[in-house]
Amino acid sequence: MEKTIDWIEKDFGKLDILVNNAGIAIRGHVLDTNESDWDKVNDINSKGYFLGTKFAGKLMQKNNFGSIINIASIYAIVGGTLSFGYAASKGAVRLMSKAAAIQLAPYKIRVNTICPGFAATPINKHYRLTPNAPEVVSIRESIPLKGFIPADQIAWGVVYLASDESEWVTGTDLLIDAGWIAQ
Amino acid sequence: MTNRLEGKVALITGSGGALFDSESGLGFGGSSAFRFCQEEATVIVSDINDDIGRQFTEELKEKGLNAHYQHLDVSKESEWKKIINWIEKDFGRLDILVNNAGVTSSPDIFNTNESDWNKANNINSKGCFLGTKHAGILMKKNNSGSIINISSAYGIVASKASFAYHASKGSVIAMSKAAAIQLAPHKVRVNTVCPGWSDTHFTMPLFDNPERVKTIINTVPLGDWIPSDQIAWGVVYLASDESEWVTGTELVIDAGWTAQ
Ligand SMILES: NC(=O)c1ccc[n+]([C@@H]2O[C@H](COP(=O)([O-])OP(=O)(O)OC[C@H]3O[C@@H](n4cnc5c(N)ncnc54)[C@H](O)[C@@H]3O)[C@@H](O)[C@H]2O)c1
């Protein structure tokens, strides 16, 4: 991370926007989660975002300007039966974003999360490949708008939070979940 | 991008309370009306303040924008029926409703009397219900629509005063979620915007007390009053197809105030 930020500073002179998006999904009930599963998912999803926010924050601080967007999940807000370490890592993302928002506010650096619901992205390619599988049908039926969210919708939310249209938005979560959490 | 709302018909309540050069600047409703027009929506400005509302609508028209004025007291069901009928007859459809009209109520619980309670809840809460219901009936016919309810950071966290206001704005958040679930089968989305401290006509009385203003702003992480235009951009996002899969949630535009 430090290396990438150094390179950005040398080649572009500044950084205005960071999207912490890299993530992995590990499934597993709390009783079946072993230490290495926990470490892996928390290193990438949670520690990865910390490092990104820290090093990008240092560069943005020089300009007194910036917007950091952390992709969390609906599983940062509620629990589910199938994953545990993942939920912990995404919950960490959500609260670390609020803490970073408060701590970086003096430098006019904004930090927000996007919490996507069930989206038809490569991580969930089975939604598209086996639309009639019982598991996929039951997830779809649980979504108020009755469909999987196109990745482009997440992109528009990121654009909004990255742009000056949201200059006064910080420390909050933008849910793009087709109404799933509201029920 | 300047056509994010092209072809859409929008109704914004409480959007006629100020002119472009008013001392307080435009409120959230007026700013939203302006940005909606720029994004090529057909906008119906409405308010109980008909003189200013008509004048503001003329100002929009003078800029070559597509705006119309109509009287609407949001606390009266008969007026909602009338305006929605008029919209259906004249425009054939309604794509966007912004329930923005609102009043403050400053007493704490012990000093809140029944009439304070009724006023805040009839306009802020019942107004949203009636709007959502009657706009929902029209939107349902098209199987599409976006309703944006303006709540407040005061709908999320509480303070020592403003008891009836907190209650009314909290109810807006919960009712928006219920409406989102109940209107989802008709592809009508319902979301809330929760603004923090903004220096509109609404908060003008606070400026008589500079000490109070300082104490408030000291609690805001980004350190200043939020321009009403920022609320307008959030409303544009939720009104546009960019948020087609966003429903039942809150967009908090509060400069970090409720994150601490
Ligand atoms: N300014 C802030 O700091 C702030 C913060 C959070 C939430 N809000 C909310 O934002 C909304 C807009 O407020 P604003 O700051 O633009 O203030 P504003 O006073 O400019 O706007 C409120 C508008 O509502 C109209 N209105 C009042 N009663 C009405 C009724 N019965 N029917 C129709 N219209 C009526 C008023 O004439 C006025 O034009 C309100 O709901 C308010 O509660 C404001």
Short mmCIF file of C-alpha atoms and ligand atoms in Angstrom, two decimals:
data_model
loop_
_atom_site.label_atom_id
_atom_site.label_comp_id
_atom_site.label_asym_id
_atom_site.label_seq_id
_atom_site.Cartn_x
_atom_site.Cartn_y
_atom_site.Cartn_z
CA MET A 1 0.00 0.00 0.00
CA GLU A 2 2.74 2.45 1.00
CA LYS A 3 4.54 1.72 -2.28
CA THR A 4 1.45 2.37 -4.37
CA ILE A 5 0.75 5.67 -2.64
CA ASP A 6 4.39 6.76 -3.11
CA TRP A 7 4.10 5.97 -6.80
CA ILE A 8 0.84 7.94 -7.08
CA GLU A 9 2.44 10.94 -5.42
CA LYS A 10 5.45 10.81 -7.73
CA ASP A 11 3.48 10.29 -10.94
CA PHE A 12 0.31 12.32 -10.30
CA GLY A 13 1.24 14.67 -7.46
CA LYS A 14 -2.00 14.03 -5.59
CA LEU A 15 -4.82 11.64 -4.75
CA ASP A 16 -8.42 12.84 -4.51
CA ILE A 17 -10.38 9.61 -4.24
CA LEU A 18 -9.69 6.18 -2.78
CA VAL A 19 -12.16 3.33 -3.19
CA ASN A 20 -11.34 0.44 -0.87
CA ASN A 21 -13.16 -2.27 -2.73
CA ALA A 22 -10.96 -5.38 -2.63
CA GLY A 23 -12.59 -8.09 -0.58
CA ILE A 24 -13.08 -11.80 -0.20
CA ALA A 25 -16.06 -13.75 1.00
CA ILE A 26 -15.41 -16.63 3.32
CA ARG A 27 -18.37 -18.65 4.41
CA GLY A 28 -18.59 -20.43 7.70
CA HIS A 29 -20.58 -20.63 10.89
CA VAL A 30 -18.93 -19.23 14.02
CA LEU A 31 -18.35 -22.76 15.36
CA ASP A 32 -16.62 -23.82 12.14
CA THR A 33 -14.47 -20.72 11.69
CA ASN A 34 -10.83 -21.50 12.35
CA GLU A 35 -8.10 -19.03 13.07
CA SER A 36 -6.67 -19.02 9.58
CA ASP A 37 -10.08 -18.29 7.99
CA TRP A 38 -10.51 -15.44 10.44
CA ASP A 39 -7.05 -14.03 9.76
CA LYS A 40 -7.42 -14.25 6.02
CA VAL A 41 -10.76 -12.48 5.76
CA ASN A 42 -9.90 -9.84 8.34
CA ASP A 43 -6.48 -9.14 6.82
CA ILE A 44 -7.93 -8.40 3.41
CA ASN A 45 -11.31 -6.90 4.22
CA SER A 46 -10.53 -5.02 7.38
CA LYS A 47 -6.78 -4.44 7.74
CA GLY A 48 -6.54 -3.75 4.01
CA TYR A 49 -9.00 -0.88 4.39
CA PHE A 50 -7.16 0.45 7.44
CA LEU A 51 -3.88 0.60 5.54
CA GLY A 52 -5.53 2.20 2.52
CA THR A 53 -7.21 4.84 4.65
CA LYS A 54 -4.00 5.56 6.54
CA PHE A 55 -1.64 5.93 3.59
CA ALA A 56 -4.11 7.63 1.26
CA GLY A 57 -5.08 9.87 4.20
CA LYS A 58 -1.45 10.97 4.60
CA LEU A 59 -1.24 12.01 0.96
CA MET A 60 -4.70 13.64 0.92
CA GLN A 61 -3.83 15.55 4.08
CA LYS A 62 -1.18 17.47 2.11
CA ASN A 63 -3.91 18.83 -0.14
CA ASN A 64 -6.49 19.31 2.59
CA PHE A 65 -8.97 17.41 0.44
CA GLY A 66 -10.13 13.91 -0.34
CA SER A 67 -12.89 11.33 -0.39
CA ILE A 68 -12.42 7.75 0.79
CA ILE A 69 -15.14 5.24 0.00
CA ASN A 70 -15.06 1.90 1.77
CA ILE A 71 -17.17 -0.90 0.37
CA ALA A 72 -18.76 -2.68 3.31
CA SER A 73 -21.85 -4.90 3.06
CA ILE A 74 -25.35 -5.43 4.41
CA TYR A 75 -23.56 -7.98 6.60
CA ALA A 76 -21.85 -5.04 8.30
CA ILE A 77 -25.29 -4.21 9.69
CA VAL A 78 -27.07 -7.51 10.37
CA GLY A 79 -25.94 -11.05 10.96
CA GLY A 80 -26.60 -14.07 8.77
CA THR A 81 -26.46 -17.81 9.21
CA LEU A 82 -23.68 -18.53 6.75
CA SER A 83 -20.77 -16.27 7.42
CA PHE A 84 -19.01 -15.12 10.52
CA GLY A 85 -15.49 -13.85 9.87
CA TYR A 86 -16.82 -11.95 6.86
CA ALA A 87 -19.46 -10.19 8.97
CA ALA A 88 -16.85 -9.28 11.57
CA SER A 89 -14.56 -7.83 8.92
CA LYS A 90 -17.34 -5.77 7.31
CA GLY A 91 -18.58 -4.52 10.68
CA ALA A 92 -15.05 -3.35 11.36
CA VAL A 93 -15.03 -1.50 8.05
CA ARG A 94 -18.21 0.31 8.97
CA LEU A 95 -17.05 1.59 12.33
CA MET A 96 -13.48 2.27 11.24
CA SER A 97 -14.94 4.49 8.53
CA LYS A 98 -16.85 6.54 11.09
CA ALA A 99 -13.76 6.85 13.30
CA ALA A 100 -11.65 7.86 10.30
CA ALA A 101 -14.33 10.35 9.22
CA ILE A 102 -14.11 12.12 12.58
CA GLN A 103 -10.32 11.97 12.71
CA LEU A 104 -9.80 13.15 9.13
CA ALA A 105 -12.55 15.83 9.13
CA PRO A 106 -10.06 18.57 10.16
CA TYR A 107 -8.26 17.91 6.84
CA LYS A 108 -11.50 17.98 4.81
CA ILE A 109 -11.06 14.31 4.00
CA ARG A 110 -14.40 12.54 3.89
CA VAL A 111 -14.84 8.85 4.67
CA ASN A 112 -18.03 6.94 3.91
CA THR A 113 -19.09 3.38 3.27
CA ILE A 114 -21.31 1.79 0.70
CA CYS A 115 -23.21 -1.24 1.91
CA PRO A 116 -24.28 -3.26 -1.13
CA GLY A 117 -26.97 -5.89 -0.88
CA PHE A 118 -27.04 -9.02 -3.03
CA ALA A 119 -25.30 -7.92 -6.22
CA ALA A 120 -24.70 -9.82 -9.43
CA THR A 121 -20.91 -9.51 -9.43
CA PRO A 122 -18.18 -12.12 -10.07
CA ILE A 123 -18.01 -12.94 -6.33
CA ASN A 124 -21.65 -14.11 -6.69
CA LYS A 125 -21.54 -15.51 -10.19
CA HIS A 126 -23.86 -18.36 -9.22
CA TYR A 127 -26.74 -15.84 -9.09
CA ARG A 128 -26.39 -15.51 -12.84
CA LEU A 129 -25.24 -19.04 -13.70
CA THR A 130 -27.87 -20.96 -11.74
CA PRO A 131 -30.81 -18.58 -11.39
CA ASN A 132 -33.19 -21.43 -10.58
CA ALA A 133 -31.14 -23.11 -7.89
CA PRO A 134 -33.23 -23.20 -4.69
CA GLU A 135 -30.70 -21.13 -2.75
CA VAL A 136 -30.61 -18.42 -5.43
CA VAL A 137 -34.40 -18.34 -5.73
CA SER A 138 -34.81 -18.00 -2.00
CA ILE A 139 -32.37 -15.10 -1.81
CA ARG A 140 -34.09 -13.35 -4.73
CA GLU A 141 -37.49 -13.80 -3.14
CA SER A 142 -36.21 -12.21 0.07
CA ILE A 143 -35.29 -8.99 -1.73
CA PRO A 144 -38.12 -6.40 -1.81
CA LEU A 145 -37.27 -5.25 -5.37
CA LYS A 146 -37.02 -8.93 -6.43
CA GLY A 147 -33.73 -9.02 -8.26
CA PHE A 148 -29.97 -8.92 -7.91
CA ILE A 149 -28.40 -5.47 -7.92
CA PRO A 150 -26.41 -4.59 -11.06
CA ALA A 151 -22.78 -3.66 -10.27
CA ASP A 152 -23.36 -0.40 -12.14
CA GLN A 153 -25.72 0.74 -9.37
CA ILE A 154 -22.90 0.42 -6.85
CA ALA A 155 -20.70 2.38 -9.25
CA TRP A 156 -23.18 5.30 -9.34
CA GLY A 157 -23.26 5.39 -5.55
CA VAL A 158 -19.46 5.51 -5.51
CA VAL A 159 -19.52 8.34 -8.07
CA TYR A 160 -21.93 10.32 -5.88
CA LEU A 161 -19.75 9.90 -2.78
CA ALA A 162 -16.59 10.69 -4.74
CA SER A 163 -17.95 13.87 -6.31
CA ASP A 164 -18.33 17.35 -4.86
CA GLU A 165 -22.08 16.79 -4.81
CA SER A 166 -21.43 15.05 -1.48
CA GLU A 167 -18.87 17.52 -0.11
CA TRP A 168 -20.75 17.60 3.22
CA VAL A 169 -21.40 13.86 3.48
CA THR A 170 -19.03 12.03 5.82
CA GLY A 171 -19.10 9.23 8.38
CA THR A 172 -22.19 7.62 6.97
CA ASP A 173 -23.32 4.49 5.10
CA LEU A 174 -25.01 4.49 1.73
CA LEU A 175 -27.08 1.32 1.48
CA ILE A 176 -27.68 0.01 -2.02
CA ASP A 177 -29.63 -3.08 -1.14
CA ALA A 178 -33.01 -3.02 -2.91
CA GLY A 179 -34.77 -2.64 0.45
CA TRP A 180 -33.38 -5.81 2.04
CA ILE A 181 -32.29 -4.30 5.37
CA ALA A 182 -35.47 -2.24 5.75
CA GLN A 183 -37.64 -5.29 6.40
CA MET B 1 -24.34 15.48 -16.90
CA THR B 2 -27.34 17.68 -17.10
CA ASN B 3 -30.13 15.32 -18.06
CA ARG B 4 -30.22 12.92 -15.16
CA LEU B 5 -33.98 13.50 -14.67
CA GLU B 6 -34.98 13.98 -18.30
CA GLY B 7 -38.67 13.28 -18.94
CA LYS B 8 -39.55 12.91 -15.27
CA VAL B 9 -42.37 14.79 -13.54
CA ALA B 10 -41.59 15.83 -9.96
CA LEU B 11 -43.60 17.32 -7.09
CA ILE B 12 -41.71 19.00 -4.24
CA THR B 13 -43.58 20.10 -1.11
CA GLY B 14 -42.57 23.16 0.90
CA SER B 15 -40.41 24.32 -2.01
CA GLY B 16 -41.82 27.83 -2.36
CA GLY B 17 -40.69 29.46 0.86
CA ALA B 18 -37.76 31.52 -0.41
CA LEU B 19 -36.41 33.33 -3.48
CA PHE B 20 -32.94 33.04 -5.00
CA ASP B 21 -31.81 36.25 -3.28
CA SER B 22 -33.63 35.71 0.03
CA GLU B 23 -31.51 36.52 3.08
CA SER B 24 -31.51 32.85 4.08
CA GLY B 25 -30.96 31.59 0.53
CA LEU B 26 -33.11 28.78 -0.88
CA GLY B 27 -34.32 26.02 1.44
CA PHE B 28 -33.90 22.32 0.65
CA GLY B 29 -37.12 22.29 -1.37
CA GLY B 30 -36.20 25.33 -3.48
CA SER B 31 -32.62 24.12 -4.06
CA SER B 32 -33.94 20.71 -5.09
CA ALA B 33 -36.45 22.33 -7.46
CA PHE B 34 -33.63 24.28 -9.10
CA ARG B 35 -31.31 21.26 -9.52
CA PHE B 36 -34.22 19.07 -10.71
CA CYS B 37 -35.07 21.65 -13.40
CA GLN B 38 -31.43 21.82 -14.47
CA GLU B 39 -31.42 18.04 -14.79
CA GLU B 40 -34.40 18.43 -17.14
CA ALA B 41 -37.28 17.35 -14.93
CA THR B 42 -40.69 19.00 -15.08
CA VAL B 43 -41.05 20.43 -11.58
CA ILE B 44 -44.16 21.30 -9.61
CA VAL B 45 -43.25 23.72 -6.84
CA SER B 46 -45.77 23.70 -3.98
CA ASP B 47 -46.13 25.43 -0.62
CA ILE B 48 -48.58 27.21 1.66
CA ASN B 49 -46.62 30.41 1.11
CA ASP B 50 -48.28 31.10 -2.27
CA ASP B 51 -46.91 34.62 -2.91
CA ILE B 52 -43.26 33.65 -2.55
CA GLY B 53 -43.93 30.26 -4.15
CA ARG B 54 -45.38 31.85 -7.30
CA GLN B 55 -42.54 34.39 -7.45
CA PHE B 56 -39.90 31.67 -7.07
CA THR B 57 -41.54 29.65 -9.84
CA GLU B 58 -41.40 32.76 -12.07
CA GLU B 59 -37.69 33.07 -11.27
CA LEU B 60 -37.17 29.48 -12.44
CA LYS B 61 -39.16 30.12 -15.63
CA GLU B 62 -37.12 33.24 -16.35
CA LYS B 63 -34.07 30.96 -16.38
CA GLY B 64 -35.83 28.97 -19.10
CA LEU B 65 -36.69 26.12 -16.73
CA ASN B 66 -39.81 23.97 -16.73
CA ALA B 67 -41.50 24.82 -13.42
CA HIS B 68 -45.14 25.12 -12.31
CA TYR B 69 -46.71 26.31 -9.07
CA GLN B 70 -49.54 24.76 -7.10
CA HIS B 71 -50.81 25.46 -3.56
CA LEU B 72 -50.50 22.48 -1.19
CA ASP B 73 -50.94 22.23 2.58
CA VAL B 74 -49.39 18.82 3.20
CA SER B 75 -51.39 18.19 6.38
CA LYS B 76 -54.73 18.02 4.52
CA GLU B 77 -55.78 14.89 2.66
CA SER B 78 -58.33 16.80 0.56
CA GLU B 79 -55.53 18.99 -0.83
CA TRP B 80 -53.38 15.96 -1.67
CA LYS B 81 -56.27 14.40 -3.60
CA LYS B 82 -56.73 17.65 -5.50
CA ILE B 83 -53.09 18.14 -6.49
CA ILE B 84 -52.53 14.52 -7.50
CA ASN B 85 -55.68 14.65 -9.67
CA TRP B 86 -54.43 17.84 -11.28
CA ILE B 87 -51.01 16.28 -11.94
CA GLU B 88 -52.58 13.19 -13.48
CA LYS B 89 -54.83 15.31 -15.73
CA ASP B 90 -52.16 17.80 -16.80
CA PHE B 91 -49.02 15.65 -16.94
CA GLY B 92 -50.36 12.12 -17.10
CA ARG B 93 -47.88 10.81 -14.55
CA LEU B 94 -45.76 11.46 -11.47
CA ASP B 95 -42.22 10.07 -11.25
CA ILE B 96 -40.80 11.81 -8.19
CA LEU B 97 -42.24 13.14 -4.94
CA VAL B 98 -40.10 15.01 -2.41
CA ASN B 99 -41.86 15.34 0.96
CA ASN B 100 -39.87 18.30 2.21
CA ALA B 101 -42.35 20.61 3.95
CA GLY B 102 -41.58 20.82 7.63
CA VAL B 103 -41.85 22.92 10.75
CA THR B 104 -39.73 23.03 13.86
CA SER B 105 -40.94 22.59 17.43
CA SER B 106 -38.47 23.56 20.10
CA PRO B 107 -39.92 22.77 23.56
CA ASP B 108 -38.70 19.79 25.61
CA ILE B 109 -41.11 17.04 26.68
CA PHE B 110 -42.48 18.87 29.76
CA ASN B 111 -43.20 22.04 27.83
CA THR B 112 -44.70 20.35 24.77
CA ASN B 113 -48.44 20.81 24.80
CA GLU B 114 -50.94 19.01 22.65
CA SER B 115 -51.08 21.72 20.03
CA ASP B 116 -47.25 21.76 19.63
CA TRP B 117 -47.36 18.01 19.21
CA ASN B 118 -50.18 18.13 16.69
CA LYS B 119 -48.59 20.84 14.58
CA ALA B 120 -45.20 19.13 14.23
CA ASN B 121 -46.69 15.71 13.66
CA ASN B 122 -49.44 16.82 11.27
CA ILE B 123 -47.01 18.56 8.94
CA ASN B 124 -43.79 16.55 9.31
CA SER B 125 -45.19 13.08 9.81
CA LYS B 126 -48.81 12.94 8.59
CA GLY B 127 -47.81 15.13 5.63
CA CYS B 128 -45.33 12.43 4.53
CA PHE B 129 -47.93 9.70 4.99
CA LEU B 130 -50.56 11.48 2.92
CA GLY B 131 -48.07 12.36 0.19
CA THR B 132 -46.68 8.84 0.01
CA LYS B 133 -50.17 7.36 -0.15
CA HIS B 134 -51.62 9.59 -2.86
CA ALA B 135 -48.45 9.82 -4.97
CA GLY B 136 -48.09 6.05 -4.52
CA ILE B 137 -51.56 5.50 -5.97
CA LEU B 138 -50.61 7.44 -9.11
CA MET B 139 -47.06 6.02 -9.41
CA LYS B 140 -48.40 2.49 -9.08
CA LYS B 141 -50.23 2.93 -12.40
CA ASN B 142 -46.87 3.39 -14.12
CA ASN B 143 -45.08 0.75 -12.08
CA SER B 144 -42.29 3.19 -11.29
CA GLY B 145 -41.53 6.07 -8.99
CA SER B 146 -39.20 7.52 -6.38
CA ILE B 147 -40.38 9.13 -3.14
CA ILE B 148 -37.87 11.04 -1.05
CA ASN B 149 -38.83 12.02 2.49
CA ILE B 150 -36.84 14.70 4.27
CA SER B 151 -36.26 13.64 7.85
CA SER B 152 -33.34 15.00 9.89
CA ALA B 153 -30.28 14.09 11.92
CA TYR B 154 -32.80 14.79 14.70
CA GLY B 155 -34.71 11.75 13.48
CA ILE B 156 -31.67 9.60 14.37
CA VAL B 157 -30.31 11.13 17.57
CA ALA B 158 -32.02 13.13 20.30
CA SER B 159 -31.32 16.37 22.15
CA LYS B 160 -32.45 18.17 25.29
CA ALA B 161 -35.19 20.03 23.43
CA SER B 162 -37.37 19.72 20.30
CA PHE B 163 -39.37 16.79 21.64
CA ALA B 164 -42.25 16.75 19.14
CA TYR B 165 -39.82 17.44 16.27
CA HIS B 166 -37.69 14.39 17.18
CA ALA B 167 -40.81 12.23 17.35
CA SER B 168 -42.10 13.45 13.99
CA LYS B 169 -38.75 12.98 12.20
CA GLY B 170 -38.17 9.54 13.72
CA SER B 171 -41.56 8.49 12.43
CA VAL B 172 -40.60 9.67 8.93
CA ILE B 173 -37.64 7.24 8.88
CA ALA B 174 -39.65 4.24 10.03
CA MET B 175 -42.65 5.02 7.82
CA SER B 176 -40.37 5.35 4.79
CA LYS B 177 -39.06 1.84 5.37
CA ALA B 178 -42.59 0.47 5.72
CA ALA B 179 -43.66 2.27 2.56
CA ALA B 180 -40.54 1.01 0.74
CA ILE B 181 -41.48 -2.59 1.51
CA GLN B 182 -45.17 -2.09 0.70
CA LEU B 183 -44.54 -0.23 -2.57
CA ALA B 184 -41.62 -2.40 -3.78
CA PRO B 185 -43.94 -4.74 -5.75
CA HIS B 186 -44.94 -1.66 -7.78
CA LYS B 187 -41.31 -0.58 -8.32
CA VAL B 188 -41.91 2.57 -6.32
CA ARG B 189 -38.86 3.37 -4.19
CA VAL B 190 -39.04 5.25 -0.88
CA ASN B 191 -35.97 6.69 0.85
CA THR B 192 -35.18 9.30 3.46
CA VAL B 193 -32.64 12.11 3.46
CA CYS B 194 -31.40 13.11 6.92
CA PRO B 195 -29.79 16.54 6.79
CA GLY B 196 -27.65 17.92 9.58
CA TRP B 197 -27.22 21.59 10.48
CA SER B 198 -27.93 23.83 7.51
CA ASP B 199 -28.37 27.60 7.45
CA THR B 200 -31.75 27.91 5.76
CA HIS B 201 -34.81 29.95 6.74
CA PHE B 202 -35.53 27.10 9.15
CA THR B 203 -32.50 27.77 11.37
CA MET B 204 -32.41 31.58 10.88
CA PRO B 205 -33.80 32.28 14.41
CA LEU B 206 -30.66 30.63 15.88
CA PHE B 207 -28.51 33.35 14.38
CA ASP B 208 -29.92 35.87 16.89
CA ASN B 209 -27.71 34.11 19.42
CA PRO B 210 -24.08 34.01 18.21
CA GLU B 211 -22.96 31.98 21.23
CA ARG B 212 -25.48 29.27 20.38
CA VAL B 213 -24.33 29.25 16.76
CA LYS B 214 -20.73 28.78 17.89
CA THR B 215 -21.63 25.90 20.20
CA ILE B 216 -23.54 24.16 17.43
CA ILE B 217 -20.82 24.49 14.82
CA ASN B 218 -18.19 23.30 17.30
CA THR B 219 -20.00 19.95 17.34
CA VAL B 220 -19.92 19.53 13.54
CA PRO B 221 -16.88 17.49 12.39
CA LEU B 222 -16.59 19.32 9.06
CA GLY B 223 -16.86 22.56 10.99
CA ASP B 224 -19.53 24.62 9.24
CA TRP B 225 -23.16 24.95 8.14
CA ILE B 226 -24.14 22.65 5.28
CA PRO B 227 -25.21 24.51 2.11
CA SER B 228 -28.79 23.60 1.11
CA ASP B 229 -27.49 22.74 -2.37
CA GLN B 230 -25.77 19.68 -0.87
CA ILE B 231 -29.15 18.34 0.22
CA ALA B 232 -30.44 19.02 -3.29
CA TRP B 233 -27.70 16.87 -4.86
CA GLY B 234 -28.50 13.99 -2.52
CA VAL B 235 -32.16 14.28 -3.50
CA VAL B 236 -31.18 14.31 -7.21
CA TYR B 237 -29.23 11.07 -6.71
CA LEU B 238 -32.18 9.36 -5.01
CA ALA B 239 -34.62 10.69 -7.64
CA SER B 240 -32.54 9.53 -10.60
CA ASP B 241 -32.19 6.08 -12.14
CA GLU B 242 -28.66 5.99 -10.69
CA SER B 243 -30.33 4.77 -7.50
CA GLU B 244 -32.85 2.41 -9.12
CA TRP B 245 -31.90 -0.32 -6.61
CA VAL B 246 -31.82 1.91 -3.55
CA THR B 247 -34.93 1.75 -1.38
CA GLY B 248 -35.90 1.78 2.30
CA THR B 249 -32.76 3.53 3.45
CA GLU B 250 -31.44 6.84 4.79
CA LEU B 251 -28.98 9.12 3.09
CA VAL B 252 -27.37 11.09 5.89
CA ILE B 253 -25.97 14.48 4.81
CA ASP B 254 -24.74 15.83 8.10
CA ALA B 255 -21.01 16.67 7.85
CA GLY B 256 -20.23 13.74 10.18
CA TRP B 257 -22.44 14.95 13.02
CA THR B 258 -24.19 11.65 13.86
CA ALA B 259 -21.06 9.51 13.31
CA GLN B 260 -19.49 10.67 16.57
N1 LIG C 1 -32.29 23.52 7.99
C1 LIG C 1 -31.91 22.49 8.74
O1 LIG C 1 -30.90 22.58 9.44
C2 LIG C 1 -32.66 21.19 8.68
C3 LIG C 1 -32.04 20.07 9.22
C4 LIG C 1 -32.68 18.84 9.14
C5 LIG C 1 -33.91 18.74 8.55
N2 LIG C 1 -34.54 19.85 8.03
C6 LIG C 1 -35.84 19.63 7.38
O2 LIG C 1 -35.75 20.02 6.03
C7 LIG C 1 -37.03 20.38 5.52
C8 LIG C 1 -36.91 21.68 4.78
O3 LIG C 1 -36.46 22.67 5.65
P1 LIG C 1 -35.61 23.95 5.20
O4 LIG C 1 -34.41 23.96 6.04
O5 LIG C 1 -35.50 24.01 3.75
O6 LIG C 1 -36.54 25.11 5.80
P2 LIG C 1 -37.62 26.07 5.14
O7 LIG C 1 -38.31 26.70 6.31
O8 LIG C 1 -37.00 26.94 4.13
O9 LIG C 1 -38.62 25.09 4.40
C9 LIG C 1 -39.81 24.59 4.92
C10 LIG C 1 -40.94 24.92 3.97
O10 LIG C 1 -42.12 24.22 4.36
C11 LIG C 1 -43.23 25.07 4.14
N3 LIG C 1 -44.37 24.62 4.95
C12 LIG C 1 -44.57 24.77 6.28
N4 LIG C 1 -45.76 24.22 6.63
C13 LIG C 1 -46.30 23.68 5.50
C14 LIG C 1 -47.51 22.97 5.21
N5 LIG C 1 -48.41 22.70 6.17
N6 LIG C 1 -47.72 22.56 3.94
C15 LIG C 1 -46.82 22.85 2.97
N7 LIG C 1 -45.68 23.53 3.18
C16 LIG C 1 -45.43 23.94 4.43
C17 LIG C 1 -42.71 26.45 4.50
O11 LIG C 1 -43.51 27.47 3.92
C18 LIG C 1 -41.31 26.41 3.92
O12 LIG C 1 -41.28 26.85 2.58
C19 LIG C 1 -37.96 20.40 6.73
O13 LIG C 1 -38.72 19.21 6.73
C20 LIG C 1 -37.01 20.42 7.91
O14 LIG C 1 -37.59 19.79 9.03
C21 LIG C 1 -33.92 21.07 8.09
#
